[in-house]
mmCIF file of C-alpha atoms and ligand atoms in Angstrom:
data_model
loop_
_atom_site.group_PDB
_atom_site.id
_atom_site.type_symbol
_atom_site.label_atom_id
_atom_site.label_comp_id
_atom_site.label_asym_id
_atom_site.label_seq_id
_atom_site.Cartn_x
_atom_site.Cartn_y
_atom_site.Cartn_z
ATOM 1 C CA MET A 1 -14.587 -17.771 9.809
ATOM 2 C CA THR A 2 -12.044 -17.944 6.972
ATOM 3 C CA VAL A 3 -12.833 -16.286 3.675
ATOM 4 C CA THR A 4 -13.094 -18.760 0.794
ATOM 5 C CA ILE A 5 -12.773 -17.821 -2.858
ATOM 6 C CA THR A 6 -12.989 -19.932 -5.991
ATOM 7 C CA ALA A 7 -10.454 -20.189 -8.800
ATOM 8 C CA PHE A 8 -9.806 -22.372 -11.838
ATOM 9 C CA GLU A 9 -8.493 -25.842 -11.019
ATOM 10 C CA ALA A 10 -6.527 -25.591 -14.283
ATOM 11 C CA SER A 11 -6.416 -22.018 -15.498
ATOM 12 C CA PRO A 12 -6.321 -21.582 -19.283
ATOM 13 C CA ASP A 13 -3.828 -18.756 -18.751
ATOM 14 C CA ARG A 14 -1.217 -21.324 -17.629
ATOM 15 C CA GLY A 15 -0.380 -19.506 -14.394
ATOM 16 C CA ARG A 16 -0.024 -16.006 -15.845
ATOM 17 C CA GLY A 17 -2.447 -14.607 -13.296
ATOM 18 C CA LEU A 18 -4.849 -13.233 -15.899
ATOM 19 C CA ALA A 19 -8.036 -14.864 -14.599
ATOM 20 C CA ARG A 20 -10.189 -12.763 -12.310
ATOM 21 C CA ASP A 21 -9.386 -14.635 -9.115
ATOM 22 C CA MET A 22 -6.014 -12.818 -9.290
ATOM 23 C CA ARG A 23 -7.585 -9.429 -8.472
ATOM 24 C CA VAL A 24 -9.401 -10.934 -5.479
ATOM 25 C CA ARG A 25 -6.268 -12.706 -4.232
ATOM 26 C CA TRP A 26 -4.275 -9.470 -4.605
ATOM 27 C CA THR A 27 -6.923 -7.504 -2.684
ATOM 28 C CA LEU A 28 -6.950 -10.038 0.158
ATOM 29 C CA GLU A 29 -3.147 -9.942 0.291
ATOM 30 C CA GLU A 30 -3.108 -6.119 0.361
ATOM 31 C CA VAL A 31 -5.353 -6.032 3.434
ATOM 32 C CA GLY A 32 -3.722 -9.024 5.127
ATOM 33 C CA GLN A 33 -6.875 -11.148 5.182
ATOM 34 C CA PRO A 34 -6.092 -14.905 5.150
ATOM 35 C CA TYR A 35 -8.159 -16.881 2.668
ATOM 36 C CA GLU A 36 -8.766 -20.342 1.337
ATOM 37 C CA VAL A 37 -9.233 -21.247 -2.292
ATOM 38 C CA ARG A 38 -11.672 -23.832 -3.573
ATOM 39 C CA LEU A 39 -10.513 -24.949 -6.993
ATOM 40 C CA VAL A 40 -13.232 -25.708 -9.533
ATOM 41 C CA SER A 41 -13.231 -27.352 -12.934
ATOM 42 C CA PHE A 42 -15.151 -26.008 -15.946
ATOM 43 C CA ARG A 43 -17.652 -28.825 -15.321
ATOM 44 C CA THR A 44 -18.252 -28.142 -11.629
ATOM 45 C CA MET A 45 -18.647 -24.416 -12.357
ATOM 46 C CA LYS A 46 -21.827 -25.263 -14.264
ATOM 47 C CA GLU A 47 -23.288 -27.509 -11.553
ATOM 48 C CA PRO A 48 -26.047 -26.395 -9.144
ATOM 49 C CA ALA A 49 -23.789 -25.988 -6.091
ATOM 50 C CA HIS A 50 -21.573 -23.457 -7.893
ATOM 51 C CA LEU A 51 -24.471 -21.838 -9.773
ATOM 52 C CA ALA A 52 -26.071 -21.097 -6.397
ATOM 53 C CA LEU A 53 -23.012 -18.944 -5.674
ATOM 54 C CA GLN A 54 -22.355 -17.633 -9.188
ATOM 55 C CA PRO A 55 -25.446 -17.660 -11.445
ATOM 56 C CA PHE A 56 -23.322 -17.395 -14.605
ATOM 57 C CA GLY A 57 -21.177 -20.407 -13.776
ATOM 58 C CA GLN A 58 -17.901 -18.480 -13.466
ATOM 59 C CA ILE A 59 -15.100 -17.786 -11.045
ATOM 60 C CA PRO A 60 -14.342 -15.992 -8.783
ATOM 61 C CA THR A 61 -16.774 -16.258 -5.893
ATOM 62 C CA TYR A 62 -16.313 -15.103 -2.315
ATOM 63 C CA GLU A 63 -17.746 -16.594 0.885
ATOM 64 C CA ASP A 64 -17.350 -15.040 4.308
ATOM 65 C CA GLY A 65 -19.624 -16.578 6.938
ATOM 66 C CA ASP A 66 -23.170 -16.271 5.650
ATOM 67 C CA LEU A 67 -22.222 -13.750 2.945
ATOM 68 C CA ALA A 68 -21.669 -15.110 -0.568
ATOM 69 C CA LEU A 69 -20.706 -12.778 -3.410
ATOM 70 C CA PHE A 70 -19.832 -13.014 -7.077
ATOM 71 C CA GLU A 71 -18.494 -10.414 -9.579
ATOM 72 C CA SER A 72 -14.846 -9.652 -8.981
ATOM 73 C CA GLY A 73 -15.439 -5.892 -8.752
ATOM 74 C CA ALA A 74 -18.094 -6.301 -6.059
ATOM 75 C CA ILE A 75 -15.805 -8.667 -4.166
ATOM 76 C CA VAL A 76 -12.864 -6.250 -4.314
ATOM 77 C CA LEU A 77 -15.128 -3.420 -3.138
ATOM 78 C CA GLN A 78 -16.489 -5.506 -0.256
ATOM 79 C CA ILE A 79 -12.969 -6.339 0.956
ATOM 80 C CA ALA A 80 -11.759 -2.752 0.486
ATOM 81 C CA GLU A 81 -14.776 -1.410 2.425
ATOM 82 C CA ARG A 82 -14.177 -3.787 5.338
ATOM 83 C CA HIS A 83 -10.433 -3.269 5.778
ATOM 84 C CA PRO A 84 -8.242 -0.192 5.810
ATOM 85 C CA GLY A 85 -5.689 0.456 3.083
ATOM 86 C CA LEU A 86 -7.403 0.341 -0.304
ATOM 87 C CA LEU A 87 -9.861 3.243 -0.100
ATOM 88 C CA PRO A 88 -9.099 6.739 1.191
ATOM 89 C CA ALA A 89 -10.560 7.689 4.565
ATOM 90 C CA ASP A 90 -12.167 10.913 3.303
ATOM 91 C CA ALA A 91 -15.562 10.502 1.629
ATOM 92 C CA ASN A 92 -14.717 12.320 -1.594
ATOM 93 C CA GLY A 93 -11.420 10.500 -2.091
ATOM 94 C CA ARG A 94 -13.224 7.230 -1.435
ATOM 95 C CA ALA A 95 -15.879 8.046 -4.029
ATOM 96 C CA ARG A 96 -13.176 8.899 -6.577
ATOM 97 C CA ALA A 97 -11.312 5.638 -5.910
ATOM 98 C CA ILE A 98 -14.577 3.709 -6.421
ATOM 99 C CA THR A 99 -15.096 5.652 -9.651
ATOM 100 C CA TRP A 100 -11.723 4.350 -10.884
ATOM 101 C CA MET A 101 -12.834 0.812 -9.975
ATOM 102 C CA PHE A 102 -15.874 1.262 -12.218
ATOM 103 C CA ALA A 103 -13.751 2.883 -14.930
ATOM 104 C CA ALA A 104 -11.425 -0.130 -14.954
ATOM 105 C CA MET A 105 -14.276 -2.627 -15.221
ATOM 106 C CA SER A 106 -16.820 -0.827 -17.355
ATOM 107 C CA THR A 107 -14.799 1.526 -19.575
ATOM 108 C CA VAL A 108 -11.327 0.033 -20.018
ATOM 109 C CA GLU A 109 -11.892 -3.716 -19.668
ATOM 110 C CA PRO A 110 -14.781 -4.239 -22.162
ATOM 111 C CA PRO A 111 -12.868 -3.373 -25.377
ATOM 112 C CA ILE A 112 -9.930 -5.485 -24.145
ATOM 113 C CA VAL A 113 -12.205 -8.476 -23.538
ATOM 114 C CA GLU A 114 -13.935 -7.917 -26.891
ATOM 115 C CA ARG A 115 -10.594 -8.191 -28.722
ATOM 116 C CA GLU A 116 -9.664 -11.313 -26.756
ATOM 117 C CA MET A 117 -13.025 -12.956 -27.435
ATOM 118 C CA ALA A 118 -12.742 -12.162 -31.147
ATOM 119 C CA SER A 119 -9.336 -13.828 -31.267
ATOM 120 C CA TYR A 120 -10.751 -16.974 -29.610
ATOM 121 C CA VAL A 121 -14.044 -17.345 -31.460
ATOM 122 C CA GLU A 122 -13.870 -15.341 -34.703
ATOM 123 C CA ARG A 123 -10.375 -16.126 -35.957
ATOM 124 C CA ASP A 124 -11.690 -18.410 -38.694
ATOM 125 C CA LYS A 125 -14.321 -15.936 -39.910
ATOM 126 C CA ASP A 126 -13.732 -14.002 -43.109
ATOM 127 C CA TRP A 127 -14.337 -10.673 -41.320
ATOM 128 C CA PHE A 128 -11.772 -11.306 -38.583
ATOM 129 C CA GLU A 129 -8.804 -9.507 -40.197
ATOM 130 C CA ALA A 130 -10.987 -6.521 -41.166
ATOM 131 C CA ARG A 131 -12.471 -6.199 -37.665
ATOM 132 C CA ARG A 132 -9.233 -6.560 -35.739
ATOM 133 C CA PRO A 133 -7.910 -2.999 -36.366
ATOM 134 C CA ILE A 134 -11.306 -1.593 -35.350
ATOM 135 C CA LEU A 135 -11.180 -3.457 -32.040
ATOM 136 C CA GLU A 136 -7.564 -2.418 -31.486
ATOM 137 C CA GLU A 137 -8.310 1.234 -32.230
ATOM 138 C CA ARG A 138 -11.025 1.209 -29.552
ATOM 139 C CA ILE A 139 -8.493 -0.049 -27.051
ATOM 140 C CA ARG A 140 -5.839 2.476 -28.130
ATOM 141 C CA THR A 141 -8.316 5.310 -27.639
ATOM 142 C CA ARG A 142 -8.906 4.240 -24.041
ATOM 143 C CA LEU A 143 -5.191 3.713 -23.409
ATOM 144 C CA ASP A 144 -4.332 7.176 -24.746
ATOM 145 C CA GLN A 145 -6.995 8.759 -22.545
ATOM 146 C CA LEU A 146 -5.913 6.816 -19.482
ATOM 147 C CA SER A 147 -2.253 7.552 -20.164
ATOM 148 C CA ARG A 148 -2.942 11.289 -20.403
ATOM 149 C CA ARG A 149 -4.839 11.246 -17.116
ATOM 150 C CA LEU A 150 -2.146 9.248 -15.302
ATOM 151 C CA GLY A 151 0.628 11.483 -16.653
ATOM 152 C CA ASP A 152 3.739 11.102 -14.513
ATOM 153 C CA ALA A 153 1.834 10.221 -11.326
ATOM 154 C CA ASP A 154 2.417 6.878 -9.657
ATOM 155 C CA TRP A 155 -1.298 6.121 -9.184
ATOM 156 C CA LEU A 156 -4.569 7.373 -10.620
ATOM 157 C CA ASP A 157 -5.683 9.528 -7.696
ATOM 158 C CA GLY A 158 -3.242 9.995 -4.846
ATOM 159 C CA ASP A 159 -2.207 6.873 -2.984
ATOM 160 C CA PHE A 160 -2.546 3.350 -4.375
ATOM 161 C CA SER A 161 -6.212 2.300 -4.153
ATOM 162 C CA ALA A 162 -8.600 -0.469 -5.156
ATOM 163 C CA GLY A 163 -9.073 1.554 -8.360
ATOM 164 C CA ASP A 164 -5.396 1.085 -9.256
ATOM 165 C CA LEU A 165 -5.532 -2.564 -8.270
ATOM 166 C CA LEU A 166 -8.360 -3.243 -10.718
ATOM 167 C CA MET A 167 -6.881 -1.039 -13.439
ATOM 168 C CA VAL A 168 -3.526 -2.840 -13.274
ATOM 169 C CA THR A 169 -5.195 -6.264 -13.514
ATOM 170 C CA VAL A 170 -7.222 -5.069 -16.518
ATOM 171 C CA LEU A 171 -4.203 -3.586 -18.329
ATOM 172 C CA ARG A 172 -2.149 -6.717 -17.707
ATOM 173 C CA ARG A 173 -4.383 -8.511 -20.199
ATOM 174 C CA LEU A 174 -2.626 -6.464 -22.928
ATOM 175 C CA GLU A 175 0.912 -7.342 -21.854
ATOM 176 C CA SER A 176 1.868 -9.379 -24.891
ATOM 177 C CA SER A 177 -0.290 -7.490 -27.402
ATOM 178 C CA GLY A 178 2.035 -4.596 -28.303
ATOM 179 C CA LEU A 179 -0.898 -2.243 -27.713
ATOM 180 C CA LEU A 180 0.775 -0.675 -24.679
ATOM 181 C CA ASP A 181 3.852 0.357 -26.671
ATOM 182 C CA GLY A 182 2.490 3.817 -27.534
ATOM 183 C CA THR A 183 1.825 4.773 -23.902
ATOM 184 C CA PRO A 184 5.030 4.019 -21.941
ATOM 185 C CA ASN A 185 3.666 5.346 -18.644
ATOM 186 C CA LEU A 186 1.131 2.492 -18.619
ATOM 187 C CA PRO A 187 3.662 -0.408 -18.656
ATOM 188 C CA ALA A 188 5.510 1.501 -15.904
ATOM 189 C CA TYR A 189 2.222 1.791 -13.969
ATOM 190 C CA ILE A 190 1.574 -1.952 -14.373
ATOM 191 C CA ALA A 191 5.130 -2.696 -13.199
ATOM 192 C CA ARG A 192 4.588 -0.524 -10.091
ATOM 193 C CA GLY A 193 1.504 -2.582 -9.253
ATOM 194 C CA GLN A 194 3.361 -5.824 -9.884
ATOM 195 C CA GLY A 195 6.187 -4.652 -7.641
ATOM 196 C CA ARG A 196 3.915 -4.552 -4.597
ATOM 197 C CA PRO A 197 4.644 -7.431 -2.189
ATOM 198 C CA ALA A 198 0.918 -8.247 -1.967
ATOM 199 C CA TYR A 199 0.749 -8.627 -5.759
ATOM 200 C CA GLN A 200 3.728 -10.961 -5.695
ATOM 201 C CA ARG A 201 2.232 -13.153 -2.969
ATOM 202 C CA ALA A 202 -1.046 -13.374 -4.883
ATOM 203 C CA PHE A 203 0.744 -14.147 -8.142
ATOM 204 C CA ALA A 204 2.864 -16.864 -6.525
ATOM 205 C CA ALA A 205 -0.229 -18.467 -4.980
ATOM 206 C CA GLN A 206 -2.097 -18.737 -8.279
ATOM 207 C CA LEU A 207 1.057 -19.917 -10.086
ATOM 208 C CA ALA A 208 1.472 -22.685 -7.493
ATOM 209 C CA VAL A 209 -2.001 -23.967 -8.438
ATOM 210 C CA PHE A 210 -1.008 -24.174 -12.094
ATOM 211 C CA GLU A 211 2.313 -25.844 -11.317
ATOM 212 C CA ALA A 212 0.661 -28.440 -9.063
ATOM 213 C CA ALA A 213 -1.938 -29.169 -11.761
ATOM 214 C CA SER A 214 0.831 -29.587 -14.415
ATOM 215 C CA LYS A 215 2.548 -32.260 -12.301
ATOM 216 C CA ARG A 216 -0.585 -34.405 -12.026
HETATM 217 N N1 GTB B 301 -17.821 -10.208 -14.576
HETATM 218 C C1 GTB B 301 -17.296 -11.386 -13.941
HETATM 219 C C2 GTB B 301 -16.347 -10.993 -12.812
HETATM 220 O O1 GTB B 301 -15.720 -9.933 -12.913
HETATM 221 O O2 GTB B 301 -16.240 -11.735 -11.819
HETATM 222 C C3 GTB B 301 -16.585 -12.214 -15.009
HETATM 223 C C4 GTB B 301 -16.034 -13.497 -14.444
HETATM 224 C C5 GTB B 301 -15.336 -14.291 -15.526
HETATM 225 O O3 GTB B 301 -15.270 -13.896 -16.717
HETATM 226 N N2 GTB B 301 -14.791 -15.432 -15.125
HETATM 227 C C6 GTB B 301 -14.116 -16.295 -16.060
HETATM 228 C C7 GTB B 301 -14.783 -17.670 -16.044
HETATM 229 O O4 GTB B 301 -15.142 -18.178 -15.008
HETATM 230 C C8 GTB B 301 -12.649 -16.473 -15.614
HETATM 231 S S1 GTB B 301 -11.771 -14.943 -15.635
HETATM 232 N N3 GTB B 301 -14.937 -18.271 -17.230
HETATM 233 C C9 GTB B 301 -15.473 -19.586 -17.340
HETATM 234 C C10 GTB B 301 -16.786 -19.604 -18.033
HETATM 235 O O5 GTB B 301 -17.358 -18.524 -18.308
HETATM 236 O O6 GTB B 301 -17.239 -20.723 -18.326
HETATM 237 C C11 GTB B 301 -11.693 -14.591 -17.429
HETATM 238 C C12 GTB B 301 -10.403 -15.101 -18.002
HETATM 239 C C13 GTB B 301 -10.302 -16.413 -18.381
HETATM 240 C C14 GTB B 301 -9.122 -16.860 -18.963
HETATM 241 C C15 GTB B 301 -8.063 -15.982 -19.157
HETATM 242 N N4 GTB B 301 -6.868 -16.444 -19.770
HETATM 243 O O7 GTB B 301 -6.723 -17.635 -20.081
HETATM 244 O O8 GTB B 301 -5.939 -15.629 -19.999
HETATM 245 C C16 GTB B 301 -8.187 -14.647 -18.769
HETATM 246 C C17 GTB B 301 -9.382 -14.207 -18.189
#
């Protein structure tokens, strides 16, 4: 049975690989698991068939036989648990890699998403300019802490893991913000992730969706 995931039919990121299907694609590529992609529109994401898979009407979803999952972090963990390569074999190393997965999604990503959301929905509000430096300072605090922990290591805890995979996808959302300028080891860390052949295959696959949609 082939794994099927969902992704935007026309991603608002214009093929930059910033939507959360990218982390699932990258994970599947890392472990060599073939997959199919069902493309969904914003309208079909809110219809009963998709809501049965993803109660919040979002992408990505994951189907493998009679197992259906949502939440990109849970999907990445499921794939990493079922295939070798993204979690250490020893129990403690595995637990630490999973901790970094949670750190990426619940400590580093939220302030980044908060800033993005503010720029989409609060830009015309009179408090926007006053709030922006507060949101950016929260991000800088996390980046400084992460940067100190990473130091001059290649990855967060030993070999590349699912924790690095999620952290790189989270940090990529800051690429054009200038916020990474003060912590040069983090752009280098992102670049190391992007240099992995599995990342490049995943990126090319999601870009092909955008390019095909632009031609229609
Ligand atoms: N917690 C969930 C998970 O991790 O799976 C969050 C899933 C989620 O936010 N999905 C977004 C979605 O389906 C797409 S990735 N949104 C549609 C909706 O809510 O109606 C978030 C995203 C969207 C666009 C960009 N971009 O254009 O750069 C980046 C990230």
